[in-house]
Amino acid sequence: MQEKKNDLLEDAKEEFAGMAKGGMQHPATKPVLKGAAVGAAAGFLLPGLSVAIGAVAGAGFMFYDRIRK
């Protein structure tokens, strides 16, 4: 019995391409944007963390969470 290989980069590539083609209708777009907003808010509130870094970190976390489910 052959198991499906879990390849993080392939999954990320497929998900990102789907998000690019599907726009706001893709099921991953809204959670990733919400993660970016939460990260940006955290970057605004926490000292030593910029809004841009917070937004990228939040979006990255939600994107990773989405492709691992």
Short mmCIF file of N, CA, C and O in Angstrom, two decimals, residues 4 11-12 21-22 25-26 29 38 59 66:
data_model
loop_
_atom_site.label_atom_id
_atom_site.label_comp_id
_atom_site.label_asym_id
_atom_site.label_seq_id
_atom_site.Cartn_x
_atom_site.Cartn_y
_atom_site.Cartn_z
N LYS A 4 0.33 8.58 0.40
CA LYS A 4 0.52 9.86 -0.27
C LYS A 4 1.67 10.60 0.40
O LYS A 4 1.73 10.72 1.62
N ASP A 11 2.28 21.37 -1.72
CA ASP A 11 0.98 21.79 -1.17
C ASP A 11 0.86 23.31 -1.16
O ASP A 11 -0.18 23.86 -1.52
N ALA A 12 1.94 23.99 -0.75
CA ALA A 12 1.92 25.46 -0.71
C ALA A 12 1.77 26.04 -2.11
O ALA A 12 1.02 27.00 -2.31
N LYS A 21 -5.82 32.28 -8.50
CA LYS A 21 -6.85 32.13 -9.54
C LYS A 21 -8.25 32.39 -9.00
O LYS A 21 -9.07 32.98 -9.66
N GLY A 22 -8.52 31.94 -7.78
CA GLY A 22 -9.86 32.03 -7.23
C GLY A 22 -10.18 33.34 -6.54
O GLY A 22 -11.34 33.65 -6.31
N GLN A 25 -13.03 34.11 -3.70
CA GLN A 25 -13.90 32.94 -3.68
C GLN A 25 -13.17 31.68 -3.21
O GLN A 25 -13.80 30.70 -2.85
N HIS A 26 -11.85 31.71 -3.22
CA HIS A 26 -11.08 30.54 -2.76
C HIS A 26 -11.23 30.41 -1.25
O HIS A 26 -11.18 31.42 -0.53
N THR A 29 -8.45 32.15 1.10
CA THR A 29 -8.11 33.57 1.02
C THR A 29 -8.55 34.35 2.26
O THR A 29 -7.76 35.08 2.85
N VAL A 38 -4.88 40.26 11.95
CA VAL A 38 -4.59 40.03 13.38
C VAL A 38 -3.10 40.24 13.65
O VAL A 38 -2.72 40.86 14.65
N ALA A 59 -0.24 36.16 8.34
CA ALA A 59 -0.65 35.53 7.08
C ALA A 59 0.09 34.22 6.87
O ALA A 59 -0.50 33.22 6.44
N ARG A 66 -3.49 26.31 7.02
CA ARG A 66 -4.44 25.90 5.98
C ARG A 66 -3.91 24.73 5.14
O ARG A 66 -4.64 23.80 4.85
#
